[in-house]
CSV table of C-alpha atoms in Angstrom, one decimal:
chain,number,residue,atom,x,y,z
A,1,UNK,CA,-36.7,30.5,0.7
A,2,UNK,CA,-33.4,31.5,-0.9
A,3,UNK,CA,-34.7,32.7,-4.2
A,4,UNK,CA,-32.8,30.1,-6.0
A,5,UNK,CA,-34.9,27.8,-8.1
A,6,UNK,CA,-34.2,24.5,-9.9
A,7,UNK,CA,-36.0,22.5,-12.4
A,8,UNK,CA,-37.1,19.8,-12.7
A,9,UNK,CA,-37.8,18.6,-9.2
A,10,UNK,CA,-37.5,15.0,-10.1
A,11,UNK,CA,-36.2,13.2,-13.1
A,12,UNK,CA,-35.9,9.6,-14.2
A,13,UNK,CA,-33.5,8.6,-17.0
A,14,UNK,CA,-31.9,5.4,-18.2
A,15,UNK,CA,-28.2,4.5,-18.6
A,16,UNK,CA,-26.6,6.2,-21.6
A,17,UNK,CA,-29.1,9.0,-21.9
A,18,UNK,CA,-28.3,12.7,-21.5
A,19,UNK,CA,-29.9,15.1,-19.0
A,20,UNK,CA,-30.0,18.9,-18.6
A,21,UNK,CA,-30.8,20.4,-15.2
A,22,UNK,CA,-31.6,24.1,-14.8
A,23,UNK,CA,-30.9,26.7,-12.1
A,24,UNK,CA,-32.1,30.3,-11.7
A,25,UNK,CA,-29.9,32.2,-9.3
A,26,UNK,CA,-30.9,34.7,-6.7
A,27,UNK,CA,-31.4,38.2,-8.0
A,28,UNK,CA,-28.1,40.1,-8.1
A,29,UNK,CA,-25.9,37.0,-7.8
A,30,UNK,CA,-23.4,36.5,-10.6
A,31,UNK,CA,-21.9,33.1,-9.6
A,32,UNK,CA,-23.4,29.6,-9.7
A,33,UNK,CA,-22.0,26.5,-8.2
A,34,UNK,CA,-23.2,22.9,-8.8
A,35,UNK,CA,-23.0,20.1,-6.3
A,36,UNK,CA,-23.8,16.4,-6.5
A,37,UNK,CA,-25.2,14.8,-3.3
A,38,UNK,CA,-25.4,11.0,-3.3
A,39,UNK,CA,-27.7,9.3,-0.8
A,40,UNK,CA,-26.3,9.5,2.7
A,41,UNK,CA,-23.4,11.7,1.7
A,42,UNK,CA,-22.5,15.3,1.8
A,43,UNK,CA,-22.6,17.5,-1.4
A,44,UNK,CA,-19.6,17.2,-3.7
A,45,UNK,CA,-18.5,20.2,-5.7
A,46,UNK,CA,-18.9,19.7,-9.5
A,47,UNK,CA,-18.0,23.1,-10.9
A,48,UNK,CA,-18.6,26.9,-10.6
A,49,UNK,CA,-19.6,29.4,-13.3
A,50,UNK,CA,-18.8,33.1,-13.1
A,51,UNK,CA,-19.5,35.6,-15.9
A,52,UNK,CA,-20.5,32.7,-18.2
A,53,UNK,CA,-17.1,30.9,-17.8
A,54,UNK,CA,-16.1,27.9,-15.7
A,55,UNK,CA,-14.3,29.1,-12.6
A,56,UNK,CA,-13.2,26.0,-10.9
A,57,UNK,CA,-14.0,22.3,-11.2
A,58,UNK,CA,-14.2,19.4,-8.8
A,59,UNK,CA,-13.2,15.8,-9.5
A,60,UNK,CA,-15.9,15.0,-12.1
A,61,UNK,CA,-15.4,13.7,-15.6
A,62,UNK,CA,-15.8,15.8,-18.8
A,63,UNK,CA,-19.3,14.3,-19.4
A,64,UNK,CA,-20.4,16.7,-16.7
A,65,UNK,CA,-20.6,20.1,-18.4
A,66,UNK,CA,-22.3,23.4,-17.8
A,67,UNK,CA,-23.4,26.7,-19.0
A,68,UNK,CA,-24.1,30.1,-17.5
A,69,UNK,CA,-26.3,32.6,-19.4
A,70,UNK,CA,-26.1,36.4,-19.4
A,71,UNK,CA,-28.9,36.5,-16.8
A,72,UNK,CA,-26.7,34.3,-14.6
A,73,UNK,CA,-29.0,31.3,-14.7
A,74,UNK,CA,-27.2,28.1,-15.4
A,75,UNK,CA,-27.5,24.6,-16.8
A,76,UNK,CA,-25.8,21.3,-15.8
A,77,UNK,CA,-25.5,18.7,-18.5
A,78,UNK,CA,-24.6,15.1,-18.0
A,79,UNK,CA,-23.9,12.9,-21.0
A,80,UNK,CA,-23.8,9.1,-21.1
A,81,UNK,CA,-25.6,8.7,-17.8
A,82,UNK,CA,-24.4,6.0,-15.4
A,83,UNK,CA,-26.2,4.4,-12.5
A,84,UNK,CA,-23.9,6.1,-10.0
A,85,UNK,CA,-25.1,9.5,-11.4
A,86,UNK,CA,-28.3,9.0,-9.4
A,87,UNK,CA,-28.2,11.7,-6.8
A,88,UNK,CA,-29.6,15.1,-5.7
A,89,UNK,CA,-28.1,17.9,-7.7
A,90,UNK,CA,-27.9,21.2,-6.0
A,91,UNK,CA,-27.1,24.6,-7.3
A,92,UNK,CA,-26.0,27.5,-5.2
A,93,UNK,CA,-25.8,31.1,-6.2
A,94,UNK,CA,-23.6,33.8,-4.7
A,95,UNK,CA,-21.9,37.1,-5.4
A,96,UNK,CA,-18.3,36.6,-6.5
A,97,UNK,CA,-16.1,37.2,-3.5
A,98,UNK,CA,-18.8,36.7,-1.0
A,99,UNK,CA,-18.5,33.9,1.6
A,100,UNK,CA,-22.1,32.7,1.5
A,101,UNK,CA,-23.8,30.5,-1.0
A,102,UNK,CA,-27.6,30.2,-1.3
A,103,UNK,CA,-28.8,26.8,-2.3
A,104,UNK,CA,-31.8,25.8,-4.4
A,105,UNK,CA,-34.1,22.9,-3.5
A,106,UNK,CA,-32.3,20.5,-5.8
A,107,UNK,CA,-33.2,18.1,-8.6
A,108,UNK,CA,-33.5,14.4,-7.7
A,109,UNK,CA,-32.1,12.4,-10.6
A,110,UNK,CA,-32.6,8.7,-10.8
A,111,UNK,CA,-30.8,6.6,-13.4
A,112,UNK,CA,-32.2,3.2,-14.1
B,1,UNK,CA,-9.0,15.3,1.5
B,2,UNK,CA,-10.3,18.8,2.3
B,3,UNK,CA,-13.7,17.3,3.4
B,4,UNK,CA,-15.0,18.0,6.8
B,5,UNK,CA,-15.9,15.0,8.9
B,6,UNK,CA,-18.8,15.3,11.3
B,7,UNK,CA,-19.2,13.4,14.5
B,8,UNK,CA,-21.4,11.7,15.5
B,9,UNK,CA,-23.0,10.4,12.3
B,10,UNK,CA,-26.4,10.1,14.1
B,11,UNK,CA,-27.8,11.7,17.3
B,12,UNK,CA,-31.1,11.1,19.0
B,13,UNK,CA,-32.2,13.3,21.9
B,14,UNK,CA,-35.4,14.3,23.7
B,15,UNK,CA,-37.0,17.6,23.0
B,16,UNK,CA,-35.6,20.3,25.3
B,17,UNK,CA,-32.2,18.8,25.5
B,18,UNK,CA,-29.1,20.3,23.9
B,19,UNK,CA,-27.5,18.8,20.8
B,20,UNK,CA,-23.8,19.0,20.0
B,21,UNK,CA,-22.2,18.1,16.7
B,22,UNK,CA,-18.5,18.2,15.9
B,23,UNK,CA,-16.6,18.8,12.7
B,24,UNK,CA,-13.0,18.2,11.9
B,25,UNK,CA,-11.1,19.2,8.8
B,26,UNK,CA,-7.6,19.0,7.3
B,27,UNK,CA,-6.6,22.2,5.6
B,28,UNK,CA,-6.3,25.9,6.3
B,29,UNK,CA,-9.6,27.7,5.8
B,30,UNK,CA,-11.1,31.1,5.3
B,31,UNK,CA,-14.2,30.2,7.1
B,32,UNK,CA,-16.4,27.2,8.2
B,33,UNK,CA,-20.1,27.1,7.7
B,34,UNK,CA,-22.9,25.0,9.0
B,35,UNK,CA,-25.9,23.9,7.0
B,36,UNK,CA,-29.1,22.1,7.7
B,37,UNK,CA,-31.0,19.8,5.3
B,38,UNK,CA,-34.4,18.4,5.7
B,39,UNK,CA,-35.2,15.0,4.2
B,40,UNK,CA,-32.9,15.3,1.1
B,41,UNK,CA,-34.1,18.8,0.2
B,42,UNK,CA,-32.0,21.9,-0.3
B,43,UNK,CA,-29.4,23.2,2.1
B,44,UNK,CA,-30.3,26.0,4.5
B,45,UNK,CA,-27.4,28.1,5.7
B,46,UNK,CA,-27.2,28.3,9.5
B,47,UNK,CA,-24.1,30.2,10.5
B,48,UNK,CA,-20.6,31.1,9.2
B,49,UNK,CA,-17.6,31.5,11.4
B,50,UNK,CA,-14.4,33.1,10.0
B,51,UNK,CA,-10.9,31.7,10.7
B,52,UNK,CA,-10.1,34.6,13.1
B,53,UNK,CA,-13.3,34.0,15.2
B,54,UNK,CA,-13.5,31.5,18.0
B,55,UNK,CA,-17.2,31.6,18.9
B,56,UNK,CA,-20.4,32.8,17.3
B,57,UNK,CA,-24.0,32.8,18.3
B,58,UNK,CA,-27.3,32.9,16.4
B,59,UNK,CA,-30.5,32.4,18.3
B,60,UNK,CA,-30.3,28.9,19.8
B,61,UNK,CA,-27.2,28.1,17.8
B,62,UNK,CA,-23.6,28.4,19.2
B,63,UNK,CA,-20.6,27.6,17.0
B,64,UNK,CA,-17.0,27.3,18.1
B,65,UNK,CA,-13.9,27.1,15.9
B,66,UNK,CA,-10.5,25.9,17.0
B,67,UNK,CA,-8.1,26.4,14.0
B,68,UNK,CA,-5.2,24.9,15.9
B,69,UNK,CA,-7.1,21.6,16.2
B,70,UNK,CA,-8.9,22.1,12.9
B,71,UNK,CA,-12.2,21.5,14.5
B,72,UNK,CA,-15.6,23.1,15.0
B,73,UNK,CA,-18.7,22.4,17.0
B,74,UNK,CA,-22.3,23.3,16.6
B,75,UNK,CA,-24.5,23.4,19.7
B,76,UNK,CA,-28.3,23.6,19.4
B,77,UNK,CA,-29.8,24.5,22.7
B,78,UNK,CA,-33.3,23.6,23.9
B,79,UNK,CA,-34.0,21.4,20.9
B,80,UNK,CA,-37.3,21.1,19.2
B,81,UNK,CA,-38.9,18.4,17.2
B,82,UNK,CA,-38.6,20.8,14.2
B,83,UNK,CA,-34.8,20.7,14.5
B,84,UNK,CA,-34.9,17.1,13.2
B,85,UNK,CA,-32.7,17.2,10.1
B,86,UNK,CA,-29.2,16.5,8.8
B,87,UNK,CA,-26.5,19.0,9.7
B,88,UNK,CA,-23.4,19.5,7.6
B,89,UNK,CA,-20.3,21.5,8.1
B,90,UNK,CA,-18.6,23.0,5.1
B,91,UNK,CA,-15.1,24.4,4.9
B,92,UNK,CA,-14.0,27.2,2.6
B,93,UNK,CA,-10.3,26.4,2.1
B,94,UNK,CA,-7.8,29.1,1.4
B,95,UNK,CA,-7.2,29.2,-2.3
B,96,UNK,CA,-10.4,27.4,-3.3
B,97,UNK,CA,-13.5,28.9,-4.6
B,98,UNK,CA,-16.0,26.2,-3.5
B,99,UNK,CA,-17.2,24.6,-0.3
B,100,UNK,CA,-16.2,21.2,0.9
B,101,UNK,CA,-18.9,19.3,2.8
B,102,UNK,CA,-18.7,16.5,5.3
B,103,UNK,CA,-20.9,13.5,5.4
B,104,UNK,CA,-23.3,15.1,8.0
B,105,UNK,CA,-24.9,14.4,11.4
B,106,UNK,CA,-28.4,13.1,11.3
B,107,UNK,CA,-30.2,14.7,14.3
B,108,UNK,CA,-33.5,13.3,15.6
B,109,UNK,CA,-35.4,15.2,18.3
B,110,UNK,CA,-38.0,13.1,20.0
B,111,UNK,CA,-41.1,15.0,21.1
């Protein structure tokens, strides 16, 4: 166990809806990164948050947004859901400047 | 693309045999990491090798890195059925603050 938790475990939504996924980072970690993993693929970087601000973003549209809170937990919000958004969403916490990221168990999102 | 590419995509071996997976990448890196994933669950960090290292061991795992060829290999010795999982390499490119993952190798160890 990495100490990183995510909720919910599974989620089913329909096209056009909005979703919020949550991540609690490992104690002492100040950085959270979010990844999207489509079926059969490797994780793709969405964005990273450090000290409550976005600190890097991958090739994802603006309808993917996030927040980081003072306790370093984080949310990933996706608006106007599309079928292709169906994936496992992983968050990873780390200490800024450290090489290693600790991943949570993921949230499986299905968009119908 | 900065994404690592694993080879083979799938590997099936008998318990007790060794398993070797390879990873190639395209950019200069700070380090390369290997992760394991069971049945679409979270990623488990296995080992990290820095750009100035050539080989690293951890238990039954041996990782090599050749920065001139931009490639790495993961060797799992004396495999067990419990090693059945997907294995991903992830590069930490210079100038980036995130990891770039490959598409993974699906390892099946037959008891």
